[in-house]
Short mmCIF file of C-alpha atoms and ligand atoms in Angstrom, two decimals:
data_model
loop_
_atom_site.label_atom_id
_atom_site.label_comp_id
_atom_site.label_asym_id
_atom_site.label_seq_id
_atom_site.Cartn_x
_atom_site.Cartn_y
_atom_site.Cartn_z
CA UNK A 1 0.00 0.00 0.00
CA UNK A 2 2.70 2.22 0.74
CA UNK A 3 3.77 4.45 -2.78
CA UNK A 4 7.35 4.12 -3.56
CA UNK A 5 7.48 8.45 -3.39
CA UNK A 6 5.89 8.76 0.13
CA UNK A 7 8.04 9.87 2.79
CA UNK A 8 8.54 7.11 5.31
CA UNK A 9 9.89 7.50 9.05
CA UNK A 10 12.21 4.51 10.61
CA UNK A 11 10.35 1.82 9.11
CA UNK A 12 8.86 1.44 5.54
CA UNK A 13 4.91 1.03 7.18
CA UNK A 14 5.47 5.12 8.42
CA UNK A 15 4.06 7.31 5.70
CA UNK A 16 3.11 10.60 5.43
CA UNK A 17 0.06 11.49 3.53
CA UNK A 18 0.10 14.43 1.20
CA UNK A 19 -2.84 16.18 3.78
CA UNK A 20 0.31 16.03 5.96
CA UNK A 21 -1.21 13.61 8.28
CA UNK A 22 0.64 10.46 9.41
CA UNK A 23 -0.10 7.05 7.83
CA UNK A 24 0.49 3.44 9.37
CA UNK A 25 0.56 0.18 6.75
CA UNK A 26 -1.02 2.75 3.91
CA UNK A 27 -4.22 3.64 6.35
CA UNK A 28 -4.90 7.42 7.50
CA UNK A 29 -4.18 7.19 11.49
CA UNK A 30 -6.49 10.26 11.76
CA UNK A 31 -8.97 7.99 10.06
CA UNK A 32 -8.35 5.14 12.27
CA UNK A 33 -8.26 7.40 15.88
CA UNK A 34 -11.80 8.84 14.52
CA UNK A 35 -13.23 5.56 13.98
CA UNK A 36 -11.96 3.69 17.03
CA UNK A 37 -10.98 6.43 19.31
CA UNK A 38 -7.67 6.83 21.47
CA UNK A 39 -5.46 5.29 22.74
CA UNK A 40 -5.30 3.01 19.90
CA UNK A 41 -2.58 0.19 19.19
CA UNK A 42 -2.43 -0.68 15.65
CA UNK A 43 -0.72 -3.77 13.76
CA UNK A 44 0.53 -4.16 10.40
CA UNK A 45 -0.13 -7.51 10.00
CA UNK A 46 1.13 -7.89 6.48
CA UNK A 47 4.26 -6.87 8.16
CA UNK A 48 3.89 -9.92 10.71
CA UNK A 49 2.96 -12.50 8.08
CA UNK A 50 6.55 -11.40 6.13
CA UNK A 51 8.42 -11.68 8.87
CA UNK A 52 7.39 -14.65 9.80
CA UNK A 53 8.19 -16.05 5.96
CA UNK A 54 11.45 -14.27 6.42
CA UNK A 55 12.06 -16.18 9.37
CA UNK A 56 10.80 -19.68 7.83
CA UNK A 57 12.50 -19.69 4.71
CA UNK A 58 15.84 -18.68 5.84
CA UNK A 59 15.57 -21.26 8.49
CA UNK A 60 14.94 -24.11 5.75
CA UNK A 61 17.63 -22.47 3.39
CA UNK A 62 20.39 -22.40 6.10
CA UNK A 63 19.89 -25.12 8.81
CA UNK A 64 17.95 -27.59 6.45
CA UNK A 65 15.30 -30.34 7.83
CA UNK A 66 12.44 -29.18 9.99
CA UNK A 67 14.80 -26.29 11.72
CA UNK A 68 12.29 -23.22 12.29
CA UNK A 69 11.17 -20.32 13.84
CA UNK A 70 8.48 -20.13 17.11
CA UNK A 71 6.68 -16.97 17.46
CA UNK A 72 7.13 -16.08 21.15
CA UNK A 73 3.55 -14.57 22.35
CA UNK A 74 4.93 -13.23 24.76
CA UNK A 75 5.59 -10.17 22.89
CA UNK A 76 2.07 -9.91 21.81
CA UNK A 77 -0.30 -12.36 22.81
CA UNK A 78 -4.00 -12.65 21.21
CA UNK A 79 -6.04 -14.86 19.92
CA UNK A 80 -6.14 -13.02 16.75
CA UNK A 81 -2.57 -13.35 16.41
CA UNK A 82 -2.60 -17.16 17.07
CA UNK A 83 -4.81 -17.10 14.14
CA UNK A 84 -1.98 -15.69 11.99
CA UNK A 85 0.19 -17.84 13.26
CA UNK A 86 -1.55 -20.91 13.04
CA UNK A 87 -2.28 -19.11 8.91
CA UNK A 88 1.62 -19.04 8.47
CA UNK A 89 2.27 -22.38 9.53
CA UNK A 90 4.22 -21.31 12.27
CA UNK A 91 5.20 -23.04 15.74
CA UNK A 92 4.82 -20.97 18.92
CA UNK A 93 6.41 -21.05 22.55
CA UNK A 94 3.89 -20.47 25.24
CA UNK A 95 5.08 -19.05 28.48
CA UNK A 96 1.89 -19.73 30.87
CA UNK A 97 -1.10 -21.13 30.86
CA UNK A 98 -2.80 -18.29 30.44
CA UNK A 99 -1.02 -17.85 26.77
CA UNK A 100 -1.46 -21.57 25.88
CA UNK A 101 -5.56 -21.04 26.67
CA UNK A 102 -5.12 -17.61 24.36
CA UNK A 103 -3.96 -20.14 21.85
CA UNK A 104 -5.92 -23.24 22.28
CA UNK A 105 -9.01 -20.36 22.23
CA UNK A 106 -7.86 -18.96 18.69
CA UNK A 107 -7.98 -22.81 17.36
CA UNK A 108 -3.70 -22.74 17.67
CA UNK A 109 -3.11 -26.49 16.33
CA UNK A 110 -1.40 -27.56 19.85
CA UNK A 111 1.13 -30.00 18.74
CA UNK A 112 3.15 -27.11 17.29
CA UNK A 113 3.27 -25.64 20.69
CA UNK A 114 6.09 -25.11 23.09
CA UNK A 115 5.08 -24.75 26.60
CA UNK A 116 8.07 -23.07 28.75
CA UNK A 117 7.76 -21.55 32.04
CA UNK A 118 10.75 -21.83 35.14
CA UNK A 119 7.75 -22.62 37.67
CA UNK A 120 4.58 -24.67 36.29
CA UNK A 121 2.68 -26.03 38.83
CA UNK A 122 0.87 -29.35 38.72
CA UNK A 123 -2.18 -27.40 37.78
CA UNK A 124 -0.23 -25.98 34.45
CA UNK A 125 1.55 -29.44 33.69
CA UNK A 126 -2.05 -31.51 33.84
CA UNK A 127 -3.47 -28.70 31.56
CA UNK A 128 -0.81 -28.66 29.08
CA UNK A 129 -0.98 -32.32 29.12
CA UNK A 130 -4.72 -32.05 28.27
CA UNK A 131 -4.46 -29.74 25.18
CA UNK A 132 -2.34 -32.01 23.60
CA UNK A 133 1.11 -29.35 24.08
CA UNK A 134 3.76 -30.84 21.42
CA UNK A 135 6.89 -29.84 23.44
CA UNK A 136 7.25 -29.11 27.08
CA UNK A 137 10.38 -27.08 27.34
CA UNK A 138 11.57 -28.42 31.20
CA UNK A 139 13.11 -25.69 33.46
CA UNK A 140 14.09 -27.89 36.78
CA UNK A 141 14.27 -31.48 38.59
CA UNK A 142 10.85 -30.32 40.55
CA UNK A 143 9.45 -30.26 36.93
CA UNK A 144 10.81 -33.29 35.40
CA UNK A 145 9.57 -35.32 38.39
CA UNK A 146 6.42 -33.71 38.51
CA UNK A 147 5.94 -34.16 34.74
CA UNK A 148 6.98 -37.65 35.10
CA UNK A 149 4.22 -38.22 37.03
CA UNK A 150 1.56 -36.33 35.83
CA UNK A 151 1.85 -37.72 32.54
CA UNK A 152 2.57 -41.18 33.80
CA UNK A 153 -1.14 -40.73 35.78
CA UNK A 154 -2.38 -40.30 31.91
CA UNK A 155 -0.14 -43.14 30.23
CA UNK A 156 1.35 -40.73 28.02
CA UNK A 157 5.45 -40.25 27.17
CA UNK A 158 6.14 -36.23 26.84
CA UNK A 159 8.67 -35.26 24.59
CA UNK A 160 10.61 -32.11 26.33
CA UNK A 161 13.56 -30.19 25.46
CA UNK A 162 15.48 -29.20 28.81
CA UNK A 163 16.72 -25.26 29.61
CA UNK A 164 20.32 -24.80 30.07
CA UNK A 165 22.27 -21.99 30.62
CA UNK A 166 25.37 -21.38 28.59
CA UNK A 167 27.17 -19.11 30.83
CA UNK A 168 27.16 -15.84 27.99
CA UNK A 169 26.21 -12.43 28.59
CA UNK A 170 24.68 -10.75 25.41
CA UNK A 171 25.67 -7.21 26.56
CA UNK A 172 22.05 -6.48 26.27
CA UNK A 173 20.21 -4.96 29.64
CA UNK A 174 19.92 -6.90 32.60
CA UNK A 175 16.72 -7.31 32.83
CA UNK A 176 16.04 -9.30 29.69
CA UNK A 177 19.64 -11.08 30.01
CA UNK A 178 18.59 -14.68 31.04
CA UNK A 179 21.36 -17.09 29.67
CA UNK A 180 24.03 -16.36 32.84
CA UNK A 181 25.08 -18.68 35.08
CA UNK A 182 23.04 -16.88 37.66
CA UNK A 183 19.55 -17.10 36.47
CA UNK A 184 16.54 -18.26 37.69
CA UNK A 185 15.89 -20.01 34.56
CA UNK A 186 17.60 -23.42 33.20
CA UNK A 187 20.51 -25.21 34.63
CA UNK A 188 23.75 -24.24 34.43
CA UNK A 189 26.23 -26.21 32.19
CA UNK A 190 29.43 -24.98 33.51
CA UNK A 191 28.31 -26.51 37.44
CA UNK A 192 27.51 -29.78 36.07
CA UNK A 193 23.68 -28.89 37.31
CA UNK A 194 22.76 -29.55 33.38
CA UNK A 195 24.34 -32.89 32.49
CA UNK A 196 23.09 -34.13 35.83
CA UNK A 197 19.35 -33.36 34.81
CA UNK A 198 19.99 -34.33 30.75
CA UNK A 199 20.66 -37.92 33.33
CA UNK A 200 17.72 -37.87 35.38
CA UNK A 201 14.79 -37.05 32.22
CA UNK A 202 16.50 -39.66 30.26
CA UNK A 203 16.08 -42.07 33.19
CA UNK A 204 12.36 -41.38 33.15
CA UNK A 205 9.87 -43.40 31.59
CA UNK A 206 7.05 -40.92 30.89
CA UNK A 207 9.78 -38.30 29.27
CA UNK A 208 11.14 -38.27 25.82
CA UNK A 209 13.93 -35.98 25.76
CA UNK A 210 14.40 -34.68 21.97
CA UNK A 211 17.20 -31.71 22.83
CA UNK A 212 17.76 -28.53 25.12
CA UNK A 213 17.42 -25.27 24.48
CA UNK A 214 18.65 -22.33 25.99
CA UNK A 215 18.01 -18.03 25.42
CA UNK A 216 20.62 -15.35 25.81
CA UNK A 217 18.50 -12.22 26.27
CA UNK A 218 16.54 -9.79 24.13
CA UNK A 219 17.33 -6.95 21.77
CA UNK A 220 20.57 -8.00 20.81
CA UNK A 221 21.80 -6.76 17.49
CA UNK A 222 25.01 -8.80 17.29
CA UNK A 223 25.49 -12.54 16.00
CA UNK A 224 28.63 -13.25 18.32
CA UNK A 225 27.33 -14.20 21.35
CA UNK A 226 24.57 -16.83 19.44
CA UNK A 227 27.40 -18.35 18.08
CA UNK A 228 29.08 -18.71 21.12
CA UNK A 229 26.03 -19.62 22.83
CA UNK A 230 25.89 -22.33 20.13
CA UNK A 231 29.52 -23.34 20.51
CA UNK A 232 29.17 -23.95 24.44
CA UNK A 233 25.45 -25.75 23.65
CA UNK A 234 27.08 -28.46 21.04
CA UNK A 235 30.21 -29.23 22.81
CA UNK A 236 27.32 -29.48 26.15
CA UNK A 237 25.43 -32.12 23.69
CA UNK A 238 28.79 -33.90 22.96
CA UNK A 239 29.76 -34.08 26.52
CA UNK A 240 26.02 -35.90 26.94
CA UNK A 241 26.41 -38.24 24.38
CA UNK A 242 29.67 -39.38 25.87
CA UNK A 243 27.98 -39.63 28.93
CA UNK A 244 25.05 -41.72 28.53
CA UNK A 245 24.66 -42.24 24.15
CA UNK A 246 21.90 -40.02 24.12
CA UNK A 247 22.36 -37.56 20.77
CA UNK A 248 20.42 -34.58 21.31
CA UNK A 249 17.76 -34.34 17.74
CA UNK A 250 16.98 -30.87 18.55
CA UNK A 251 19.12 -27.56 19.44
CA UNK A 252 16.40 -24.06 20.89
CA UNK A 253 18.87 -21.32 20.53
CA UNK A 254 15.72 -19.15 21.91
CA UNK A 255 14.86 -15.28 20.89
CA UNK A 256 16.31 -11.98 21.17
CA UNK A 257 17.43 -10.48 18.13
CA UNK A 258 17.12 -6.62 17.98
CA UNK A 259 14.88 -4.15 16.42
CA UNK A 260 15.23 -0.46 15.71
CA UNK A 261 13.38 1.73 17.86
CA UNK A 262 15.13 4.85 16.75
CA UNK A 263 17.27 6.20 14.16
CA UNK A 264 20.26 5.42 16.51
CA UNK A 265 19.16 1.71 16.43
CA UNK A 266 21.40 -0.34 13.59
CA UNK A 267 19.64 -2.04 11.10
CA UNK A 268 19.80 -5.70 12.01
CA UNK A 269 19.81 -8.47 8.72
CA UNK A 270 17.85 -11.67 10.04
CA UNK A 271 18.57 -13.43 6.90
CA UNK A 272 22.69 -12.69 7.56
CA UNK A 273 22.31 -13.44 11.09
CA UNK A 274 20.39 -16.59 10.28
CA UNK A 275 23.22 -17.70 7.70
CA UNK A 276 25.85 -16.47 9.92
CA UNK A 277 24.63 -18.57 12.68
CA UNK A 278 23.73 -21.87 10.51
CA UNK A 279 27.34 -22.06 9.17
CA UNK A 280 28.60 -21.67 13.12
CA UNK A 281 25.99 -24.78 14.66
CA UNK A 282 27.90 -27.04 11.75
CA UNK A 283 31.35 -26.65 11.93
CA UNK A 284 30.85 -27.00 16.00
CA UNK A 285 28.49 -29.99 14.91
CA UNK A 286 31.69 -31.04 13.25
CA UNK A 287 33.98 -30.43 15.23
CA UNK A 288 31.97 -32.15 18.11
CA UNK A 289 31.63 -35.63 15.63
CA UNK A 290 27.98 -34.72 15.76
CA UNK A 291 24.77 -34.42 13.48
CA UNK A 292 23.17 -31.10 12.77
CA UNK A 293 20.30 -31.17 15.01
CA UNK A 294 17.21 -29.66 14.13
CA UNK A 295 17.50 -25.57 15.48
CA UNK A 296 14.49 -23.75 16.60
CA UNK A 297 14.63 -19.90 17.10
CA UNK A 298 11.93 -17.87 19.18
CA UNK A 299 11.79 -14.56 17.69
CA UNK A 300 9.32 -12.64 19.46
CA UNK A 301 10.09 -8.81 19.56
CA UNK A 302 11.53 -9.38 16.27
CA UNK A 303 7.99 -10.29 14.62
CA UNK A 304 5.64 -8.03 15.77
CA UNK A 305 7.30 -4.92 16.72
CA UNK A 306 7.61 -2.98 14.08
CA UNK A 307 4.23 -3.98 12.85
CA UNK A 308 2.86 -1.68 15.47
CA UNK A 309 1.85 1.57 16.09
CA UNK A 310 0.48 3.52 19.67
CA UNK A 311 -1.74 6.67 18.77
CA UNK A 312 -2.96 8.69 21.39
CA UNK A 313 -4.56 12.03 21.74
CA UNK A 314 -2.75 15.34 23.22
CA UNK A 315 -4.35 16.98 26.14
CA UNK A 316 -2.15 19.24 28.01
CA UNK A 317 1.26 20.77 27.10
CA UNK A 318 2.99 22.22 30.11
CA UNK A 319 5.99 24.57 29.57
CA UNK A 320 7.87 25.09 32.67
CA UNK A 321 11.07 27.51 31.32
CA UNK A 322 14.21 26.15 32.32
CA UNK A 323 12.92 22.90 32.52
CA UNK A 324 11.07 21.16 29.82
CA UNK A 325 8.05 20.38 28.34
CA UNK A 326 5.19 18.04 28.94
CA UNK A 327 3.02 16.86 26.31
CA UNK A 328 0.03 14.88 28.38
CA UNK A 329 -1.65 11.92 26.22
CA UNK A 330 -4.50 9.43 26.94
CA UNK A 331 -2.19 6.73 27.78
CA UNK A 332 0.60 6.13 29.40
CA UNK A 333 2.18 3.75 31.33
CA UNK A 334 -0.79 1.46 31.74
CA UNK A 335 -0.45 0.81 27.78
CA UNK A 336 3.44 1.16 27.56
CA UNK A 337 5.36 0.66 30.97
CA UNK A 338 8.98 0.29 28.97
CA UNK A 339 9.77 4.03 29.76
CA UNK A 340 8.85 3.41 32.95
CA UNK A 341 10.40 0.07 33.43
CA UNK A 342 13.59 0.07 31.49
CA UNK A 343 14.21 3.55 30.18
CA UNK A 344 12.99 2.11 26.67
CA UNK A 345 13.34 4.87 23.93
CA UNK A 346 11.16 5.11 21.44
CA UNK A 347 10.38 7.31 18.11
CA UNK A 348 7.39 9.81 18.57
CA UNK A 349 5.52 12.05 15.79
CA UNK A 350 3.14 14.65 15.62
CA UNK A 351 0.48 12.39 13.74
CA UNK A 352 -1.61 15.59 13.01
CA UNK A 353 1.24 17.88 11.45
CA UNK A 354 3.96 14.37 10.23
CA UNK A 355 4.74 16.69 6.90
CA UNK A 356 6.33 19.28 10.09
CA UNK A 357 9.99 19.45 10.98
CA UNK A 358 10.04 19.00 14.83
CA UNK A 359 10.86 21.76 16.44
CA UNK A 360 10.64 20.90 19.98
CA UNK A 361 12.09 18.18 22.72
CA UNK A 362 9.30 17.12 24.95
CA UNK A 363 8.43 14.92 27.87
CA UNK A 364 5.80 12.36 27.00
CA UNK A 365 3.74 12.09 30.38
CA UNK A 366 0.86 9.87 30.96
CA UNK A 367 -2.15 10.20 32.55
CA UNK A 368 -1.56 8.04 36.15
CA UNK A 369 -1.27 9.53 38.96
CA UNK A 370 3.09 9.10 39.36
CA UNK A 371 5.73 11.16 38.14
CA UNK A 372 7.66 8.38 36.54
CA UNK A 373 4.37 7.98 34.78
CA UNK A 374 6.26 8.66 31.28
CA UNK A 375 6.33 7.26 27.51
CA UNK A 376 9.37 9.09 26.60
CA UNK A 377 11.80 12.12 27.40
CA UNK A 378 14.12 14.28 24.99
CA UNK A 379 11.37 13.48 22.13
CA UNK A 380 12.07 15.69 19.60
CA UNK A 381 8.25 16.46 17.24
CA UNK A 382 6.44 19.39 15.74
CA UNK A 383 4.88 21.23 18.61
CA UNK A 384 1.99 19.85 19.61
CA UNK A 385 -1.18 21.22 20.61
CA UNK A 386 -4.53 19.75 22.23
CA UNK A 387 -6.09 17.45 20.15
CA UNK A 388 -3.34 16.78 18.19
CA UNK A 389 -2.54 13.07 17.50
CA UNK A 390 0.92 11.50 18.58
CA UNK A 391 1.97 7.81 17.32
CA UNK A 392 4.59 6.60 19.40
CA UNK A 393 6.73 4.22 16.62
CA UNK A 394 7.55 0.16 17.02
CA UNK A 395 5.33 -0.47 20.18
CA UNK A 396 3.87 -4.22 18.42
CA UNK A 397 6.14 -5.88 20.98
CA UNK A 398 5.47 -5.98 25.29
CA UNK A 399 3.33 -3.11 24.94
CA UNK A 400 -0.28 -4.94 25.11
CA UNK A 401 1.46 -7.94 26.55
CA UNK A 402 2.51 -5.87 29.35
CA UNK A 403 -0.43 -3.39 29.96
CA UNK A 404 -2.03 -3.25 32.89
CA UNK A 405 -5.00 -1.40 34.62
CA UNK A 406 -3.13 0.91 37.06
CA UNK A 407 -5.37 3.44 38.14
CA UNK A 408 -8.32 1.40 36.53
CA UNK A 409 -7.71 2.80 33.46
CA UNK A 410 -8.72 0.25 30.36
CA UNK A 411 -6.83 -1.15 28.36
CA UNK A 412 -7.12 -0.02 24.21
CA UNK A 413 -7.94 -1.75 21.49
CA UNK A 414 -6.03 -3.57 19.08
CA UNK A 415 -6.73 -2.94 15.38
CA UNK A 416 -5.23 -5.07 12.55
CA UNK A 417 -4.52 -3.75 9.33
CA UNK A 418 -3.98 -5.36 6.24
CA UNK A 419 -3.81 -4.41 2.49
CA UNK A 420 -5.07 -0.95 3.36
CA UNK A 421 -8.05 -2.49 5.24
CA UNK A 422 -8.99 -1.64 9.17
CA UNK A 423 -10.40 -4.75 11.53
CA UNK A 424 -10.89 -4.77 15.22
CA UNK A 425 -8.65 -7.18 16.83
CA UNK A 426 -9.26 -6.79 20.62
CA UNK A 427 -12.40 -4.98 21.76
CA UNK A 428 -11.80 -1.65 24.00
CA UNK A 429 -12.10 -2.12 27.56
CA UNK A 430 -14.91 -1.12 29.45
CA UNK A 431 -15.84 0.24 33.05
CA UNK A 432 -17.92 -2.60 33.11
CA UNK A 433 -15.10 -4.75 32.30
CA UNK A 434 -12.61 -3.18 34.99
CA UNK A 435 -15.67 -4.06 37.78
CA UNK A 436 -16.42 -7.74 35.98
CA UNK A 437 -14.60 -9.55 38.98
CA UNK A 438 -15.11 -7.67 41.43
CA UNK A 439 -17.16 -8.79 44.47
N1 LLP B 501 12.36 -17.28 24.29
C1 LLP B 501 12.52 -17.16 25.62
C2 LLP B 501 12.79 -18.31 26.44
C3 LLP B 501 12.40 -15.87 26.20
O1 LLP B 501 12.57 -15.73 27.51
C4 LLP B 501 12.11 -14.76 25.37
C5 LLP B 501 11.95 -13.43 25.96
C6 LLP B 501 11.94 -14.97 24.00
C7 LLP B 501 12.09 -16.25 23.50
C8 LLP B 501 11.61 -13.86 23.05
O2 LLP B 501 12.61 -12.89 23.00
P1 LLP B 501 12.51 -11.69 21.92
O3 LLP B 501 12.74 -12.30 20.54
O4 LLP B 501 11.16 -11.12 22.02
O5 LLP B 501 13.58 -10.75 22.33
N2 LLP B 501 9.68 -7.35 28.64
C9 LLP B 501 10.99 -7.16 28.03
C10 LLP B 501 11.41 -8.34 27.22
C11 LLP B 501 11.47 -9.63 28.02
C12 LLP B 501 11.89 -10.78 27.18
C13 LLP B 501 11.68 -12.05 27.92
N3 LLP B 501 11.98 -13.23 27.20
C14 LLP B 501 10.92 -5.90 27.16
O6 LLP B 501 9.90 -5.22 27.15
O7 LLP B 501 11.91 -5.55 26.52
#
């Protein structure tokens, strides 16, 4: 939809419309805010389907066999994006139970599903049993023992894959780095924790263990530290085989590759990375005297995020000289806590006037009642005024996933666009809604 002339900002699905107004995946956002009101999230989901190919053909191309991608909901989880999913032929990793009902709801074929999680209780292993899960991806001894059982109870044999850590640091921020030694997730490799619990599922009759996986961290825009992480993770599978003749099938190098968020953000080449990272798993698959195993990636921000799109509505702009100013919107943390939570930058425009230079650095403020209630700082626009409409860039990933109702404020809708056309995804909340569980 988007004509080869138009100006675009960061990403190709930015426009701006010759009425000067901003457009998301070819469609008018002043159209869209009139129609379904603010705060709004939008998705390109033409975007989502290509990434998705992008991610399944290189896959095939460079690892070979049945190696592939799973879309990781928890960067966006709904059943209308299961339904996409399950469209594209894609596998998914589910984090909770809550996310494998979201599937199972949407119609997600289960057997392509990857149920993770560093704590399930009984409760989540008997219903993940139930819906047929394809892969349980094991965290701990409590769980192998407890999934031992529970499926034993139902005379079934689970295939897992069990979480290791590899010992690297991605360099990416702490809070999404997860593949340390110190983690609350997996066992370690490097104190023996992992080879001793590759022993124990392999000595358990209701387990099938197919491989491990492990997951570095998020937003990482550099190939190194996969391929080390792969290094470590096939001389780990050699160093099983020698100790008990099980060959690992399957090798879950997990998520995390980058995505821009601003101009300062590098543009990051899947497709290399992919190839890049296919040509390091065989030579160590070599060098080991091992077979290629079957890889599986979990992209998650990587799919979805630049397919979407925040709009809200201006309210008050506050200049306080010497200072700065602040540019009040409909939303705010409830809808996007990354500001709040991780000092997450992100690309805001003056939807209303996207044909003006900007002219102005502004706070981004929300409507809660907290100061550190903020979607950005330093955002440089076109001066806004009330009523004006700001889009706040690349919010498709752990923006819905991780909205909340602080200060009861509902959560927005999610519309889907595709081939220039408009369709409600998720429903607005209500007042009703916020009150639906209360006694
Ligand atoms: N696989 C596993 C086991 C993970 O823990 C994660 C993310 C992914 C895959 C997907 O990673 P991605 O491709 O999306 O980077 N709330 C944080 C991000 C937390 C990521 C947690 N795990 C944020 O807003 O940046």
């Amino acid at each position: 939809m988007t004509n080869c002339c138009e100006k675009t900002i960061l990403h190709g699905n930015v426009t701006v419309g010759d009425n000067g107004l901003l457009r998301f995946a070819g469609v008018d956002t002043a159209d869209l805010a009139a129609k379904y009101g603010t705060p709004l999230y939008l998705f390109d989901t033409d975007r989502i389907r290509e990434r998705c190919k992008l991610y399944q053909s290189e896959m095939k191309a460079a690892f070979g066999g049945d190696s592939r991608p799973l879309y990781a909901g928890k960067a966006f989880c709904t059943k209308a994006i299961y339904r996409i999913m399950a469209e594209c032929g894609m596998s998914v990793d589910l984090v909770s139970p809550g996310e494998l009902f979201t599937a199972k709801s949407a119609g997600f074929p289960m057997e392509r599903a990857f149920f993770h999680g560093n704590n399930k209780t009984d409760a989540d292993i008997a219903l993940a049993l139930d819906a047929g899960v394809g892969c349980f991806v094991c965290d701990s001894r409590e769980e192998l023992v407890a999934l031992d059982r529970i499926a034993g109870e139902r005379g079934v044999c689970q295939k897992i894959l069990l979480r290791v850590t590899p010992g690297i640091d991605p360099h990416t921020f702490a809070a999404v780095t997860t593949g340390k030694v110190d983690s609350k997730f997996g066992s370690p490799i490097a104190t023996g924790a992992a080879l001793e619990l590759a022993k124990l599922a392999l000595s358990l009759e209701h387990i099938d263990l197919d491989g491990f996986h492990c997951h570095i961290g998020s937003q990482i825009f550099d190939v190194t530290p996969y391929v080390d992480a792969s290094n470590v993770m096939l001389s780990f599978i050699k160093d099983v085989k020698d100790a008990t003749g099980f060959t690992a099938k399957t090798l879950n190098l997990g998520g995390g590759f980058g995505v821009r968020y601003t101009e300062s953000d590098p543009e990051f080449d899947y497709a290399e990375a992919i190839k890049a990272l296919a040509k390091a798993v065989k030579e160590a698959a070599q060098s080991n005297g091992l077979p290629t195993p079957t890889v599986l990636l979990e992209p998650g921000r990587s799919i979805v995020a630049d397919a979407g799109m925040t709009l809200y509505t201006v309210g008050t702009v506050k200049e306080i000289p010497g200072f700065r100013t602040y540019v009040s919107v409909d939303g705010g943390m409830p809808d996007n806590p990354r500001y709040a939570l991780y000092r997450s930058v992100y690309t805001v425009v003056n939807a209303t006037h996207a044909d003006k230079a900007p002219d102005r650095a502004v706070t981004v403020a929300g409507r809660c009642c907290e100061s550190g209630d903020l979607i950005a700082e330093g955002a440089r626009i076109a001066t806004p005024v009330r009523g004006d409409l700001l889009a706040v860039l690349v919010t498709g990933a752990y923006n819905y996933s991780m909205a909340s109702n602080y200060n009861r404020i509902p959560r927005p809708p999610v519309v889907f666009l595709s081939e220039g056309k408009d369709a409600l995804a998720v429903r607005r909340e209500s007042f009703e809604d916020l009150v639906r569980n209360d006694l």
